[in-house]
Every structure is written in C-alpha cells, then in structure tokens.
Tab-separated table of C-alpha atoms in Angstrom:
chain	number	residue	atom	x	y	z
A	1	MET	CA	93.082	57.812	72.798
A	2	ARG	CA	92.389	57.218	76.475
A	3	GLY	CA	94.800	54.816	78.136
A	4	PHE	CA	97.094	54.545	75.150
A	5	ILE	CA	100.562	55.834	74.317
A	6	SER	CA	101.460	55.239	70.705
A	7	LEU	CA	104.714	53.775	69.448
A	8	HIS	CA	105.209	57.053	67.649
A	9	GLY	CA	104.996	58.892	70.972
A	10	PHE	CA	107.732	56.684	72.404
A	11	LEU	CA	109.929	57.276	69.364
A	12	MET	CA	109.563	61.008	69.826
A	13	THR	CA	110.632	60.818	73.465
A	14	ALA	CA	113.713	58.888	72.384
A	15	ILE	CA	114.828	61.743	70.171
A	16	THR	CA	113.762	64.547	72.493
A	17	SER	CA	116.588	65.115	74.917
A	18	SER	CA	114.438	66.938	77.443
A	19	PHE	CA	112.544	63.756	78.382
A	20	THR	CA	113.300	60.123	79.128
A	21	LEU	CA	111.075	57.089	79.443
A	22	SER	CA	112.064	56.724	83.072
A	23	ALA	CA	110.389	60.073	83.774
A	24	MET	CA	106.994	58.829	82.565
A	25	ILE	CA	104.454	56.890	84.552
A	26	ALA	CA	102.289	54.048	83.270
A	27	PRO	CA	100.680	54.356	79.814
A	28	ASP	CA	97.192	54.779	81.236
A	29	ALA	CA	98.159	58.341	82.216
A	30	ALA	CA	98.280	59.411	78.569
A	31	GLU	CA	95.142	60.989	77.199
A	32	ALA	CA	94.172	63.234	74.324
A	33	ALA	CA	92.643	66.613	75.113
A	34	ASP	CA	90.230	68.351	72.757
A	35	GLY	CA	92.044	69.199	69.540
A	36	PHE	CA	95.403	67.917	70.803
A	37	GLY	CA	97.151	64.613	70.302
A	38	SER	CA	97.934	62.393	73.277
A	39	PHE	CA	99.711	63.567	76.412
A	40	SER	CA	102.252	61.794	78.619
A	41	LEU	CA	102.751	62.442	82.319
A	42	GLN	CA	106.125	63.286	83.817
A	43	SER	CA	105.930	61.928	87.348
A	44	SER	CA	106.626	58.860	89.434
A	45	LYS	CA	104.523	59.441	92.566
A	46	SER	CA	101.047	58.034	93.198
A	47	TYR	CA	99.733	61.376	94.504
A	48	SER	CA	101.119	63.477	91.642
A	49	TYR	CA	98.166	63.270	89.256
A	50	GLN	CA	94.488	62.455	89.596
A	51	ARG	CA	91.217	63.150	87.860
A	52	ALA	CA	89.454	64.844	90.744
A	53	ALA	CA	86.971	67.620	91.346
A	54	ALA	CA	88.343	71.094	91.970
A	55	PRO	CA	87.318	72.884	95.190
A	56	ASP	CA	84.310	74.396	93.393
A	57	GLY	CA	83.126	70.924	92.373
A	58	ALA	CA	84.111	71.181	88.703
A	59	LYS	CA	85.584	68.161	86.937
A	60	ALA	CA	89.326	68.711	86.583
A	61	GLU	CA	92.835	67.275	86.510
A	62	ARG	CA	94.636	67.598	89.818
A	63	PHE	CA	98.426	68.012	90.005
A	64	GLU	CA	100.348	67.906	93.277
A	65	LEU	CA	104.040	68.769	93.593
A	66	ARG	CA	105.847	68.033	96.840
A	67	SER	CA	109.309	69.018	97.908
A	68	GLY	CA	111.852	66.668	96.379
A	69	ASP	CA	109.687	65.576	93.433
A	70	CYS	CA	112.458	65.647	90.882
A	71	SER	CA	113.863	63.297	88.276
A	72	SER	CA	117.553	62.472	88.560
A	73	SER	CA	117.502	61.025	85.030
A	74	MET	CA	116.446	64.410	83.659
A	75	GLY	CA	118.905	66.349	85.786
A	76	ASP	CA	116.195	68.061	87.850
A	77	CYS	CA	117.513	66.946	91.222
A	78	GLN	CA	120.964	68.328	90.453
A	79	THR	CA	119.674	71.659	89.084
A	80	ASP	CA	117.022	72.705	91.630
A	81	ARG	CA	113.982	71.746	89.546
A	82	GLU	CA	110.834	69.888	90.565
A	83	ARG	CA	107.876	68.959	88.367
A	84	VAL	CA	104.691	67.085	87.706
A	85	GLU	CA	103.484	67.918	84.190
A	86	LYS	CA	101.698	66.467	81.212
A	87	TRP	CA	103.375	67.095	77.856
A	88	GLU	CA	101.938	66.734	74.385
A	89	ASN	CA	103.247	63.994	72.127
A	90	LYS	CA	103.334	64.518	68.392
A	91	PRO	CA	101.375	65.534	66.381
A	92	ALA	CA	102.100	68.971	67.823
A	93	SER	CA	101.574	72.469	66.423
A	94	ARG	CA	103.306	73.127	63.111
A	95	GLN	CA	105.138	76.329	62.367
A	96	ASP	CA	103.576	78.964	60.101
A	97	HIS	CA	100.043	77.770	60.861
A	98	GLU	CA	97.559	79.667	63.018
A	99	TYR	CA	96.249	77.969	66.170
A	100	TRP	CA	93.940	78.805	69.044
A	101	TYR	CA	94.505	77.315	72.511
A	102	HIS	CA	92.716	77.394	75.839
A	103	PHE	CA	93.418	76.210	79.367
A	104	SER	CA	92.013	77.082	82.778
A	105	VAL	CA	93.966	76.756	86.000
A	106	PHE	CA	92.720	76.845	89.609
A	107	ILE	CA	95.018	77.362	92.597
A	108	PRO	CA	93.765	77.037	96.188
A	109	ASN	CA	93.418	79.809	98.744
A	110	ASP	CA	96.385	78.438	100.700
A	111	TRP	CA	98.760	78.595	97.709
A	112	PRO	CA	102.017	79.693	99.376
A	113	ALA	CA	103.950	82.851	98.613
A	114	SER	CA	107.037	81.861	96.647
A	115	GLY	CA	109.115	85.026	96.288
A	116	SER	CA	111.628	84.697	93.472
A	117	VAL	CA	110.965	80.952	93.073
A	118	ASN	CA	109.744	80.420	89.529
A	119	THR	CA	106.574	78.268	89.319
A	120	LYS	CA	105.354	77.469	85.825
A	121	LEU	CA	101.653	76.820	85.216
A	122	GLY	CA	101.497	76.209	81.466
A	123	GLN	CA	104.283	76.151	78.842
A	124	PHE	CA	104.792	76.008	75.092
A	125	HIS	CA	108.002	74.198	74.112
A	126	GLN	CA	109.635	72.985	70.927
A	127	PHE	CA	110.855	69.458	70.312
A	128	GLY	CA	114.633	69.190	70.498
A	129	GLN	CA	117.197	70.684	72.823
A	130	GLY	CA	116.627	74.263	73.929
A	131	LYS	CA	114.477	76.661	75.896
A	132	GLY	CA	110.697	76.902	76.005
A	133	ALA	CA	109.148	79.385	73.590
A	134	VAL	CA	106.431	80.718	75.933
A	135	LEU	CA	106.044	80.259	79.682
A	136	PHE	CA	103.190	81.134	82.038
A	137	GLU	CA	104.658	81.427	85.520
A	138	ILE	CA	104.146	82.773	89.011
A	139	GLN	CA	107.055	84.807	90.286
A	140	ASN	CA	107.153	87.453	93.014
A	141	GLY	CA	103.395	87.283	93.439
A	142	ARG	CA	102.539	87.812	89.766
A	143	TYR	CA	101.340	85.443	87.050
A	144	ILE	CA	103.373	86.472	84.026
A	145	PHE	CA	103.711	85.682	80.344
A	146	GLU	CA	107.289	85.137	79.192
A	147	LEU	CA	108.503	84.989	75.595
A	148	SER	CA	111.992	83.588	75.107
A	149	ASN	CA	114.358	85.408	72.781
A	150	PRO	CA	113.973	83.621	69.419
A	151	ALA	CA	117.178	85.184	68.089
A	152	VAL	CA	119.388	83.297	70.542
A	153	ARG	CA	119.799	79.532	70.891
A	154	GLN	CA	120.895	77.952	74.139
A	155	ALA	CA	122.607	74.649	74.682
A	156	SER	CA	120.787	73.627	77.858
A	157	PRO	CA	117.226	74.314	79.072
A	158	MET	CA	118.618	74.166	82.616
A	159	HIS	CA	120.626	77.336	81.938
A	160	PRO	CA	117.966	79.725	80.572
A	161	LEU	CA	118.889	82.911	78.798
A	162	ALA	CA	117.245	86.264	79.417
A	163	PRO	CA	113.737	86.383	77.889
A	164	LEU	CA	112.707	88.780	75.149
A	165	LYS	CA	109.469	89.823	76.893
A	166	GLN	CA	107.825	89.456	80.287
A	167	ILE	CA	104.257	90.745	80.648
A	168	GLY	CA	102.173	90.682	83.832
A	169	LEU	CA	98.818	88.937	83.450
A	170	THR	CA	97.294	88.991	86.939
A	171	SER	CA	98.304	88.605	90.574
A	172	ALA	CA	98.686	85.272	92.308
A	173	ASN	CA	96.267	86.491	94.985
A	174	ALA	CA	93.603	87.177	92.342
A	175	MET	CA	93.985	83.600	91.090
A	176	LYS	CA	93.461	81.967	94.482
A	177	GLY	CA	90.163	80.175	94.866
A	178	HIS	CA	89.115	80.932	91.282
A	179	TRP	CA	89.499	79.585	87.772
A	180	THR	CA	91.872	81.642	85.617
A	181	SER	CA	90.972	81.207	81.948
A	182	ILE	CA	93.779	81.580	79.392
A	183	THR	CA	93.147	81.855	75.639
A	184	VAL	CA	96.086	81.969	73.210
A	185	ASN	CA	96.114	82.733	69.489
A	186	ALA	CA	99.474	82.049	67.858
A	187	ASN	CA	101.334	81.563	64.634
A	188	TRP	CA	104.592	79.915	65.658
A	189	SER	CA	107.204	81.160	63.219
A	190	ARG	CA	110.845	82.168	62.820
A	191	THR	CA	109.717	84.919	60.433
A	192	PRO	CA	108.072	88.345	60.890
A	193	ALA	CA	104.729	86.626	60.199
A	194	GLY	CA	104.774	85.130	63.701
A	195	PHE	CA	102.397	86.446	66.348
A	196	ILE	CA	100.985	85.584	69.747
A	197	ASP	CA	97.968	87.107	71.519
A	198	VAL	CA	96.790	86.164	75.012
A	199	TRP	CA	93.504	86.780	76.837
A	200	VAL	CA	93.103	86.264	80.585
A	201	ASN	CA	89.521	85.845	81.776
A	202	GLY	CA	88.409	87.443	78.517
A	203	ALA	CA	90.678	90.513	78.743
A	204	LYS	CA	93.445	90.858	76.185
A	205	LYS	CA	96.824	91.062	77.904
A	206	VAL	CA	99.419	90.204	75.230
A	207	ALA	CA	99.711	91.243	71.565
A	208	LEU	CA	103.112	90.492	70.048
A	209	LYS	CA	104.210	90.215	66.435
A	210	GLY	CA	107.394	88.786	64.946
A	211	PRO	CA	109.517	85.638	65.364
A	212	ASN	CA	108.647	83.600	68.455
A	213	VAL	CA	110.534	80.276	68.094
A	214	ASP	CA	114.246	79.586	67.692
A	215	ARG	CA	114.397	76.346	65.680
A	216	ASP	CA	112.553	74.435	62.953
A	217	THR	CA	110.613	71.940	65.073
A	218	PRO	CA	106.940	71.652	66.132
A	219	VAL	CA	105.598	73.348	69.256
A	220	TYR	CA	103.974	71.314	72.023
A	221	PHE	CA	101.986	72.249	75.123
A	222	LYS	CA	102.802	71.323	78.738
A	223	TYR	CA	100.700	71.855	81.838
A	224	GLY	CA	100.904	70.971	85.497
A	225	VAL	CA	103.275	72.361	88.128
A	226	TYR	CA	106.969	73.030	87.550
A	227	ARG	CA	109.067	74.695	90.257
A	228	SER	CA	112.572	75.895	89.505
A	229	LEU	CA	115.420	77.999	90.866
A	230	LYS	CA	115.082	76.602	94.362
A	231	ALA	CA	116.841	74.154	96.617
A	232	ALA	CA	114.966	70.979	95.663
A	233	GLY	CA	113.909	68.888	98.640
A	234	LYS	CA	114.565	71.647	101.174
A	235	GLY	CA	111.121	71.809	102.714
A	236	GLU	CA	109.193	73.988	100.297
A	237	ALA	CA	105.421	73.777	100.741
A	238	PRO	CA	103.453	71.413	98.463
A	239	LEU	CA	101.797	73.003	95.447
A	240	ILE	CA	98.413	71.828	94.139
A	241	ALA	CA	96.776	73.058	90.937
A	242	TRP	CA	93.712	71.928	88.994
A	243	TYR	CA	93.328	72.253	85.202
A	244	SER	CA	90.389	71.982	82.830
A	245	GLY	CA	89.353	73.131	79.357
A	246	ILE	CA	92.582	72.010	77.643
A	247	ARG	CA	91.762	72.694	74.003
A	248	ARG	CA	93.374	73.491	70.645
A	249	GLY	CA	91.524	74.505	67.492
A	250	SER	CA	91.472	76.595	64.353
A	251	THR	CA	89.066	79.256	65.681
A	252	ARG	CA	88.446	81.006	68.970
A	253	GLU	CA	84.912	79.626	69.073
A	254	SER	CA	86.271	76.067	68.973
A	255	VAL	CA	88.358	76.494	72.143
A	256	ASP	CA	86.969	79.297	74.255
A	257	GLY	CA	84.726	78.834	77.247
A	258	ALA	CA	84.562	79.402	80.958
A	259	ARG	CA	86.588	76.225	81.472
C-alpha cells in the first residue's frame, strides 16, 4: 500500500485521542511493512524521515529528531516531549491471538549520553486513551524493556504511572555502530493467558506471563525516535536512528532475520 493512506486509517485517527491529522505529514509517507497494515508518520519537518542507507550501507528508514521537534496540537511542546515516529493504522494486532514481531534498530557511534532523559526506540500501544503497553527505551545508558501495569488505567499518556516491569536488554554503548535485532512473541490479553517474550540479537531477555494490556482495544506498533521528560527545545543534541526488518507474522520463521 505504498503511497496510500486509507479512509479507514483517517477514521481511526479521528477516534484515537493520542493523534491528530495535523501531526501527520503527506500521505506518501504511509507504507505497509511486512505482515503489518499501513503506517502513518508523525512529523512535520523535511529532515525527519527518509529512506536512506544506514552507515553500514544497508537499506533502512532514517529518523532524525532535533531539539524542539514537538507537536503543539498533541500537547508535546507543553509537556516536554519530542518525536518523529511511524505508527500502525488498523488493522492492528487483536487481543487473545499469538503474534511474532521483529525490528532492527541502528544508532550511530556519536549517539549522545542522555542520563535520565527517556528515549523510546520502539513501542506497542493500544488504540484509545491511555499508556503504552510495552516500551523499548534508552535511559541512563541502558536499553530497557518496560511493561506497563495492566491493572491500572490512566487518564493521560502524558502522566505515566509506574510500570509493572523494567528489564535491561543491553547497553546503549553496545548498540552504537551496530544493528540491534529485536524479536517479540506476544499474546496481548487482559487474562492470565497473556504472555510476552523478547529476544535481543538472538538471546532471550524477557519471558513474562499474565495480563499485559489494560483495555479492550487492538495493539499497534510504533517506531522511530521519541524523547520525553526533558525541556523541549532547550538545546538537546539531535538523535538519528535507522530501522529495518519491520515484520509481523504468525511464526518466528516468518519474521526473524538479521535485519
């Protein structure tokens, strides 16, 4: 579905309070990844997104976030958030169905230290108001997996509640100048049948069972660069990340790979 955003995708954004049409760029930025539906890009800058080779020459999607890249219509500029991300339109992942996912992310050698600033590189969210179910983020020099507490609802995603789990995956230094391959196997569910397992570069890092979502809506994937809990526009260094191998399927064999 290259170069096409469906009417259905626009209807979903109208009912999803986290996004507005003003936060999306032109329709030719939407594209389906393997096994997913179409994606829309949250950005308004010409440099924010390109299809460009990664430093190792591999074909990839390049995201660049500069200080002050925030959307006032989404409340980012008022709440110390900045982002350039692609988010999956419906059809998204249904609850109580098993899925496999894969994405690879590459950060450059000059990726800056960020301290307590929270930089998300990959997220699983639910449609409707509330917090993300699973976040992959760099904080204090570590790339971590975060599972939100499915037993507690929150009124605003800009005021996150304490997570249920945080698990270290690798260090930010180990990611620099290399592809980091993430494979996820999940059954999104509000019941004890839910589970989520995560492999990083082929090594299993996460194995959790039990409820993992907090409401009865589909789960969608986001990727790019999202920087939060900072003074937006206050001179933070630009962040550049490349992604490839964005896949969803019913088996590990259908999604896994070096990229």
